[in-house]
């Protein structure tokens, strides 16, 4: 199993979990090559990937309190984004 496949599996597993810490989720995205930007308001982040050119990138919310969990709909949205752009992201990680 390649590193990409392992990370994708972890991300897929998170779509089914009850709680995922912001740091765990963010670390997986960074390992997949995403650049995470704070979005101005507390807890909001934008996940940009250099292999994918878009006007709007997926975002997620880490909540307003330190250690708060990322809600499952955000995780599913990012998982879908990775699956949709899988080949470009894989190529970028080589």
CSV table of N, CA, C and O in Angstrom, one decimal:
chain,number,residue,atom,x,y,z
A,1,UNK,N,0.9,-1.2,0.0
A,1,UNK,CA,0.0,0.0,0.0
A,1,UNK,C,0.9,1.2,0.0
A,1,UNK,O,1.8,1.4,0.8
A,2,UNK,N,0.7,2.2,-0.9
A,2,UNK,CA,1.5,3.4,-1.0
A,2,UNK,C,1.1,4.3,0.1
A,2,UNK,O,0.1,4.2,0.7
A,3,UNK,N,2.0,5.3,0.3
A,3,UNK,CA,1.7,6.3,1.3
A,3,UNK,C,0.4,7.1,1.0
A,3,UNK,O,-0.4,7.3,1.9
A,4,UNK,N,0.2,7.4,-0.3
A,4,UNK,CA,-1.1,8.1,-0.6
A,4,UNK,C,-2.3,7.2,-0.2
A,4,UNK,O,-3.2,7.7,0.3
A,5,UNK,N,-2.2,5.9,-0.5
A,5,UNK,CA,-3.3,5.0,-0.2
A,5,UNK,C,-3.6,4.9,1.3
A,5,UNK,O,-4.7,4.9,1.7
A,6,UNK,N,-2.5,4.9,2.1
A,6,UNK,CA,-2.6,4.9,3.5
A,6,UNK,C,-3.3,6.2,4.0
A,6,UNK,O,-4.2,6.1,4.9
A,7,UNK,N,-2.9,7.3,3.5
A,7,UNK,CA,-3.5,8.6,3.9
A,7,UNK,C,-4.9,8.7,3.5
A,7,UNK,O,-5.8,9.2,4.2
A,8,UNK,N,-5.2,8.2,2.3
A,8,UNK,CA,-6.6,8.2,1.8
A,8,UNK,C,-7.5,7.3,2.7
A,8,UNK,O,-8.6,7.7,3.0
A,9,UNK,N,-7.0,6.2,3.1
A,9,UNK,CA,-7.7,5.3,4.0
A,9,UNK,C,-8.0,5.9,5.3
A,9,UNK,O,-9.1,5.9,5.8
A,10,UNK,N,-7.0,6.6,5.8
A,10,UNK,CA,-7.2,7.4,7.1
A,10,UNK,C,-8.3,8.4,7.0
A,10,UNK,O,-9.1,8.5,7.8
A,11,UNK,N,-8.2,9.1,5.9
A,11,UNK,CA,-9.2,10.2,5.6
A,11,UNK,C,-10.6,9.5,5.5
A,11,UNK,O,-11.6,10.0,6.0
A,12,UNK,N,-10.7,8.4,4.8
A,12,UNK,CA,-11.9,7.7,4.6
A,12,UNK,C,-12.4,7.2,6.0
A,12,UNK,O,-13.6,7.3,6.3
A,13,UNK,N,-11.6,6.7,6.8
A,13,UNK,CA,-11.9,6.2,8.1
A,13,UNK,C,-12.5,7.4,9.0
A,13,UNK,O,-13.4,7.2,9.7
A,14,UNK,N,-11.9,8.6,8.8
A,14,UNK,CA,-12.4,9.7,9.5
A,14,UNK,C,-13.8,10.2,9.1
A,14,UNK,O,-14.5,10.7,9.9
A,15,UNK,N,-14.2,9.8,7.9
A,15,UNK,CA,-15.6,10.2,7.5
A,15,UNK,C,-16.6,9.4,8.2
A,15,UNK,O,-17.8,9.8,8.2
A,16,UNK,N,-16.2,8.3,8.9
A,16,UNK,CA,-17.1,7.4,9.6
A,16,UNK,C,-17.0,7.6,11.1
A,16,UNK,O,-17.7,7.0,11.8
A,17,UNK,N,-16.0,8.4,11.6
A,17,UNK,CA,-15.7,8.5,13.0
A,17,UNK,C,-16.6,9.5,13.6
A,17,UNK,O,-17.1,10.5,13.0
A,18,UNK,N,-16.8,9.4,14.9
A,18,UNK,CA,-17.7,10.3,15.6
A,18,UNK,C,-17.0,11.7,15.9
A,18,UNK,O,-17.5,12.7,15.7
A,19,UNK,N,-15.7,11.6,16.3
A,19,UNK,CA,-15.0,12.8,16.6
A,19,UNK,C,-13.6,12.7,16.0
A,19,UNK,O,-12.9,11.7,16.1
A,20,UNK,N,-13.1,13.8,15.4
A,20,UNK,CA,-11.8,13.9,14.8
A,20,UNK,C,-11.2,15.3,15.3
A,20,UNK,O,-11.8,16.3,15.0
A,21,UNK,N,-10.1,15.2,15.9
A,21,UNK,CA,-9.4,16.5,16.3
A,21,UNK,C,-9.0,17.3,15.1
A,21,UNK,O,-8.7,16.7,14.1
A,22,UNK,N,-9.0,18.6,15.3
A,22,UNK,CA,-8.5,19.4,14.2
A,22,UNK,C,-7.1,19.1,13.8
A,22,UNK,O,-6.8,19.1,12.6
A,23,UNK,N,-6.2,18.9,14.8
A,23,UNK,CA,-4.8,18.7,14.5
A,23,UNK,C,-4.6,17.3,13.7
A,23,UNK,O,-3.9,17.3,12.8
A,24,UNK,N,-5.4,16.3,14.1
A,24,UNK,CA,-5.3,15.0,13.4
A,24,UNK,C,-5.7,15.2,11.9
A,24,UNK,O,-5.0,14.8,11.0
A,25,UNK,N,-6.8,15.9,11.7
A,25,UNK,CA,-7.4,16.1,10.4
A,25,UNK,C,-6.4,17.0,9.5
A,25,UNK,O,-6.1,16.6,8.4
A,26,UNK,N,-6.0,18.0,10.1
A,26,UNK,CA,-5.1,19.0,9.4
A,26,UNK,C,-3.8,18.3,9.1
A,26,UNK,O,-3.2,18.4,8.0
A,27,UNK,N,-3.2,17.4,10.0
A,27,UNK,CA,-2.0,16.7,9.7
A,27,UNK,C,-2.1,15.8,8.5
A,27,UNK,O,-1.2,15.6,7.7
A,28,UNK,N,-3.2,15.1,8.4
A,28,UNK,CA,-3.5,14.2,7.2
A,28,UNK,C,-3.5,15.1,5.9
A,28,UNK,O,-2.9,14.7,4.9
A,29,UNK,N,-4.2,16.2,6.0
A,29,UNK,CA,-4.3,17.0,4.8
A,29,UNK,C,-2.9,17.5,4.4
A,29,UNK,O,-2.5,17.5,3.2
A,30,UNK,N,-2.1,18.0,5.4
A,30,UNK,CA,-0.7,18.4,5.1
A,30,UNK,C,0.1,17.3,4.5
A,30,UNK,O,0.8,17.5,3.5
A,31,UNK,N,0.0,16.1,5.0
A,31,UNK,CA,0.7,14.9,4.5
A,31,UNK,C,0.3,14.7,3.0
A,31,UNK,O,1.1,14.1,2.2
A,32,UNK,N,-0.9,15.0,2.7
A,32,UNK,CA,-1.4,14.8,1.3
A,32,UNK,C,-1.0,16.0,0.4
A,32,UNK,O,-1.3,16.0,-0.8
A,33,UNK,N,-0.3,17.0,0.9
A,33,UNK,CA,0.2,18.1,0.1
A,33,UNK,C,-0.6,19.3,0.2
A,33,UNK,O,-0.3,20.3,-0.5
A,34,UNK,N,-1.6,19.4,1.0
A,34,UNK,CA,-2.4,20.6,1.1
A,34,UNK,C,-1.7,21.7,1.9
A,34,UNK,O,-0.9,21.4,2.7
A,35,UNK,N,-2.0,22.9,1.5
A,35,UNK,CA,-1.5,24.1,2.2
A,35,UNK,C,-2.7,24.6,3.0
A,35,UNK,O,-3.8,24.9,2.3
A,36,UNK,N,-2.6,24.7,4.3
A,36,UNK,CA,-3.8,25.1,5.1
A,36,UNK,C,-3.6,26.6,5.5
A,36,UNK,O,-2.6,27.0,5.9
A,37,UNK,N,-4.7,27.4,5.2
A,37,UNK,CA,-4.7,28.8,5.5
A,37,UNK,C,-5.8,29.1,6.4
A,37,UNK,O,-6.9,28.6,6.3
A,38,UNK,N,-5.5,30.0,7.4
A,38,UNK,CA,-6.5,30.5,8.3
A,38,UNK,C,-7.4,31.4,7.5
A,38,UNK,O,-6.9,32.2,6.6
A,39,UNK,N,-8.7,31.4,7.7
A,39,UNK,CA,-9.6,32.1,6.9
A,39,UNK,C,-10.1,33.4,7.5
A,39,UNK,O,-11.1,34.0,7.2
A,40,UNK,N,-9.5,33.9,8.5
A,40,UNK,CA,-9.9,35.2,9.2
A,40,UNK,C,-10.7,35.0,10.4
A,40,UNK,O,-10.3,35.6,11.4
A,41,UNK,N,-11.7,34.2,10.4
A,41,UNK,CA,-12.5,34.0,11.6
A,41,UNK,C,-12.0,32.8,12.4
A,41,UNK,O,-11.5,31.9,11.8
A,42,UNK,N,-12.3,32.8,13.6
A,42,UNK,CA,-11.8,31.7,14.5
A,42,UNK,C,-12.1,30.3,14.0
A,42,UNK,O,-13.3,30.0,13.8
A,43,UNK,N,-11.1,29.5,13.8
A,43,UNK,CA,-11.3,28.1,13.5
A,43,UNK,C,-11.5,27.8,12.0
A,43,UNK,O,-11.4,26.6,11.7
A,44,UNK,N,-11.8,28.7,11.2
A,44,UNK,CA,-12.1,28.5,9.8
A,44,UNK,C,-10.8,28.4,9.0
A,44,UNK,O,-9.9,29.2,9.2
A,45,UNK,N,-10.7,27.4,8.2
A,45,UNK,CA,-9.5,27.1,7.4
A,45,UNK,C,-9.8,26.8,6.0
A,45,UNK,O,-10.9,26.2,5.7
A,46,UNK,N,-8.9,27.1,5.1
A,46,UNK,CA,-9.0,26.8,3.6
A,46,UNK,C,-7.9,25.8,3.3
A,46,UNK,O,-6.8,26.0,3.7
A,47,UNK,N,-8.3,24.7,2.6
A,47,UNK,CA,-7.3,23.7,2.2
A,47,UNK,C,-7.0,23.8,0.7
A,47,UNK,O,-7.9,23.5,-0.1
A,48,UNK,N,-5.9,24.4,0.4
A,48,UNK,CA,-5.5,24.5,-1.0
A,48,UNK,C,-4.5,23.4,-1.4
A,48,UNK,O,-3.7,23.1,-0.6
A,49,UNK,N,-4.6,23.0,-2.6
A,49,UNK,CA,-3.6,22.0,-3.1
A,49,UNK,C,-2.9,22.5,-4.3
A,49,UNK,O,-3.6,22.9,-5.3
A,50,UNK,N,-1.6,22.5,-4.3
A,50,UNK,CA,-0.9,23.1,-5.5
A,50,UNK,C,-1.1,22.3,-6.8
A,50,UNK,O,-0.9,22.8,-7.9
A,51,UNK,N,-1.6,21.1,-6.7
A,51,UNK,CA,-1.8,20.3,-8.0
A,51,UNK,C,-3.2,20.6,-8.6
A,51,UNK,O,-3.5,20.1,-9.7
A,52,UNK,N,-4.0,21.3,-7.9
A,52,UNK,CA,-5.4,21.6,-8.4
A,52,UNK,C,-5.6,23.1,-8.4
A,52,UNK,O,-5.5,23.8,-7.4
A,53,UNK,N,-5.9,23.6,-9.6
A,53,UNK,CA,-6.2,25.0,-9.8
A,53,UNK,C,-7.7,25.3,-9.7
A,53,UNK,O,-8.4,24.8,-10.6
A,54,UNK,N,-8.1,26.0,-8.7
A,54,UNK,CA,-9.5,26.3,-8.6
A,54,UNK,C,-9.7,27.7,-8.1
A,54,UNK,O,-8.8,28.3,-7.5
A,55,UNK,N,-10.9,28.3,-8.3
A,55,UNK,CA,-11.2,29.6,-7.7
A,55,UNK,C,-11.6,29.4,-6.3
A,55,UNK,O,-11.1,30.2,-5.4
A,56,UNK,N,-12.3,28.4,-6.0
A,56,UNK,CA,-12.7,28.1,-4.6
A,56,UNK,C,-12.2,26.8,-4.2
A,56,UNK,O,-12.5,25.8,-4.8
A,57,UNK,N,-11.5,26.8,-3.1
A,57,UNK,CA,-11.0,25.5,-2.5
A,57,UNK,C,-11.9,25.1,-1.3
A,57,UNK,O,-12.6,25.9,-0.7
A,58,UNK,N,-11.9,23.8,-1.0
A,58,UNK,CA,-12.7,23.4,0.2
A,58,UNK,C,-12.2,24.0,1.5
A,58,UNK,O,-11.0,24.4,1.6
A,59,UNK,N,-13.1,24.2,2.4
A,59,UNK,CA,-12.8,24.8,3.7
A,59,UNK,C,-13.3,23.9,4.8
A,59,UNK,O,-14.1,23.0,4.5
A,60,UNK,N,-12.9,24.1,6.0
A,60,UNK,CA,-13.4,23.4,7.1
A,60,UNK,C,-13.3,24.3,8.4
A,60,UNK,O,-12.6,25.3,8.3
A,61,UNK,N,-13.9,23.9,9.4
A,61,UNK,CA,-14.0,24.6,10.6
A,61,UNK,C,-13.5,23.8,11.8
A,61,UNK,O,-14.0,22.7,12.0
A,62,UNK,N,-12.5,24.3,12.5
A,62,UNK,CA,-12.0,23.6,13.7
A,62,UNK,C,-12.7,24.0,14.9
A,62,UNK,O,-12.2,23.7,16.0
A,63,UNK,N,-13.7,24.8,14.8
A,63,UNK,CA,-14.4,25.3,16.0
A,63,UNK,C,-13.7,26.5,16.6
A,63,UNK,O,-12.7,26.9,16.1
A,64,UNK,N,-14.3,27.0,17.6
A,64,UNK,CA,-13.8,28.2,18.2
A,64,UNK,C,-13.0,28.0,19.4
A,64,UNK,O,-12.5,28.9,20.0
A,65,UNK,N,-13.0,26.7,19.9
A,65,UNK,CA,-12.2,26.4,21.1
A,65,UNK,C,-11.1,25.4,20.8
A,65,UNK,O,-11.3,24.5,19.9
A,66,UNK,N,-10.0,25.6,21.4
A,66,UNK,CA,-8.8,24.7,21.2
A,66,UNK,C,-9.2,23.3,21.5
A,66,UNK,O,-9.9,23.0,22.4
A,67,UNK,N,-8.8,22.4,20.5
A,67,UNK,CA,-9.1,21.0,20.7
A,67,UNK,C,-10.5,20.5,20.3
A,67,UNK,O,-10.8,19.3,20.4
A,68,UNK,N,-11.3,21.4,19.7
A,68,UNK,CA,-12.6,21.0,19.3
A,68,UNK,C,-12.5,20.1,18.0
A,68,UNK,O,-11.6,20.3,17.2
A,69,UNK,N,-13.5,19.3,17.9
A,69,UNK,CA,-13.5,18.3,16.8
A,69,UNK,C,-14.0,19.0,15.5
A,69,UNK,O,-14.8,19.9,15.5
A,70,UNK,N,-13.5,18.4,14.4
A,70,UNK,CA,-14.0,18.8,13.1
A,70,UNK,C,-15.2,18.0,12.8
A,70,UNK,O,-15.2,16.8,13.0
A,71,UNK,N,-16.2,18.7,12.3
A,71,UNK,CA,-17.5,18.0,12.0
A,71,UNK,C,-17.4,17.1,10.8
A,71,UNK,O,-16.7,17.4,9.8
A,72,UNK,N,-18.1,16.0,10.8
A,72,UNK,CA,-18.0,15.0,9.7
A,72,UNK,C,-18.3,15.6,8.3
A,72,UNK,O,-17.7,15.2,7.4
A,73,UNK,N,-19.3,16.5,8.1
A,73,UNK,CA,-19.6,17.0,6.8
A,73,UNK,C,-18.3,17.7,6.2
A,73,UNK,O,-18.1,17.6,5.0
A,74,UNK,N,-17.5,18.4,7.0
A,74,UNK,CA,-16.3,18.9,6.4
A,74,UNK,C,-15.3,17.8,6.0
A,74,UNK,O,-14.6,18.0,5.0
A,75,UNK,N,-15.2,16.8,6.8
A,75,UNK,CA,-14.3,15.7,6.4
A,75,UNK,C,-14.7,15.0,5.2
A,75,UNK,O,-13.9,14.7,4.3
A,76,UNK,N,-16.0,14.8,5.0
A,76,UNK,CA,-16.6,14.2,3.8
A,76,UNK,C,-16.3,15.1,2.6
A,76,UNK,O,-16.0,14.6,1.5
A,77,UNK,N,-16.4,16.4,2.8
A,77,UNK,CA,-16.2,17.3,1.6
A,77,UNK,C,-14.8,17.2,1.2
A,77,UNK,O,-14.5,17.1,0.0
A,78,UNK,N,-13.8,17.2,2.1
A,78,UNK,CA,-12.4,17.1,1.8
A,78,UNK,C,-12.1,15.7,1.2
A,78,UNK,O,-11.3,15.6,0.2
A,79,UNK,N,-12.7,14.7,1.7
A,79,UNK,CA,-12.4,13.3,1.2
A,79,UNK,C,-12.9,13.3,-0.3
A,79,UNK,O,-12.2,12.8,-1.2
A,80,UNK,N,-14.1,13.8,-0.6
A,80,UNK,CA,-14.6,13.9,-1.9
A,80,UNK,C,-13.7,14.7,-2.8
A,80,UNK,O,-13.5,14.3,-4.0
A,81,UNK,N,-13.2,15.8,-2.3
A,81,UNK,CA,-12.3,16.6,-3.1
A,81,UNK,C,-11.0,15.8,-3.5
A,81,UNK,O,-10.6,15.8,-4.6
A,82,UNK,N,-10.4,15.1,-2.5
A,82,UNK,CA,-9.2,14.3,-2.8
A,82,UNK,C,-9.5,13.2,-3.8
A,82,UNK,O,-8.8,12.9,-4.7
A,83,UNK,N,-10.7,12.5,-3.7
A,83,UNK,CA,-11.1,11.4,-4.6
A,83,UNK,C,-11.2,12.0,-6.0
A,83,UNK,O,-10.8,11.4,-7.0
A,84,UNK,N,-11.9,13.2,-6.1
A,84,UNK,CA,-12.1,13.8,-7.4
A,84,UNK,C,-10.8,14.2,-8.1
A,84,UNK,O,-10.7,14.1,-9.3
A,85,UNK,N,-9.8,14.6,-7.3
A,85,UNK,CA,-8.5,15.0,-7.9
A,85,UNK,C,-7.4,14.1,-7.6
A,85,UNK,O,-6.2,14.5,-7.5
A,86,UNK,N,-7.7,12.8,-7.4
A,86,UNK,CA,-6.8,11.8,-6.9
A,86,UNK,C,-5.5,11.7,-7.8
A,86,UNK,O,-4.4,11.7,-7.2
A,87,UNK,N,-5.7,11.7,-9.1
A,87,UNK,CA,-4.5,11.5,-9.9
A,87,UNK,C,-3.5,12.7,-9.8
A,87,UNK,O,-2.3,12.5,-9.7
A,88,UNK,N,-4.1,13.9,-9.8
A,88,UNK,CA,-3.2,15.1,-9.8
A,88,UNK,C,-2.5,15.2,-8.4
A,88,UNK,O,-1.3,15.5,-8.3
A,89,UNK,N,-3.2,14.8,-7.3
A,89,UNK,CA,-2.6,14.9,-6.0
A,89,UNK,C,-1.5,13.8,-5.9
A,89,UNK,O,-0.5,14.1,-5.4
A,90,UNK,N,-1.8,12.6,-6.4
A,90,UNK,CA,-0.8,11.5,-6.4
A,90,UNK,C,0.4,11.9,-7.1
A,90,UNK,O,1.5,11.7,-6.6
A,91,UNK,N,0.3,12.5,-8.3
A,91,UNK,CA,1.4,13.0,-9.1
A,91,UNK,C,2.2,14.0,-8.3
A,91,UNK,O,3.5,14.0,-8.4
A,92,UNK,N,1.6,14.9,-7.7
A,92,UNK,CA,2.2,16.0,-6.9
A,92,UNK,C,3.0,15.4,-5.8
A,92,UNK,O,4.1,16.0,-5.4
A,93,UNK,N,2.6,14.3,-5.2
A,93,UNK,CA,3.3,13.7,-4.0
A,93,UNK,C,4.5,12.9,-4.4
A,93,UNK,O,5.3,12.6,-3.5
A,94,UNK,N,4.7,12.6,-5.7
A,94,UNK,CA,5.9,11.8,-6.1
A,94,UNK,C,7.2,12.6,-6.0
A,94,UNK,O,7.3,13.7,-6.0
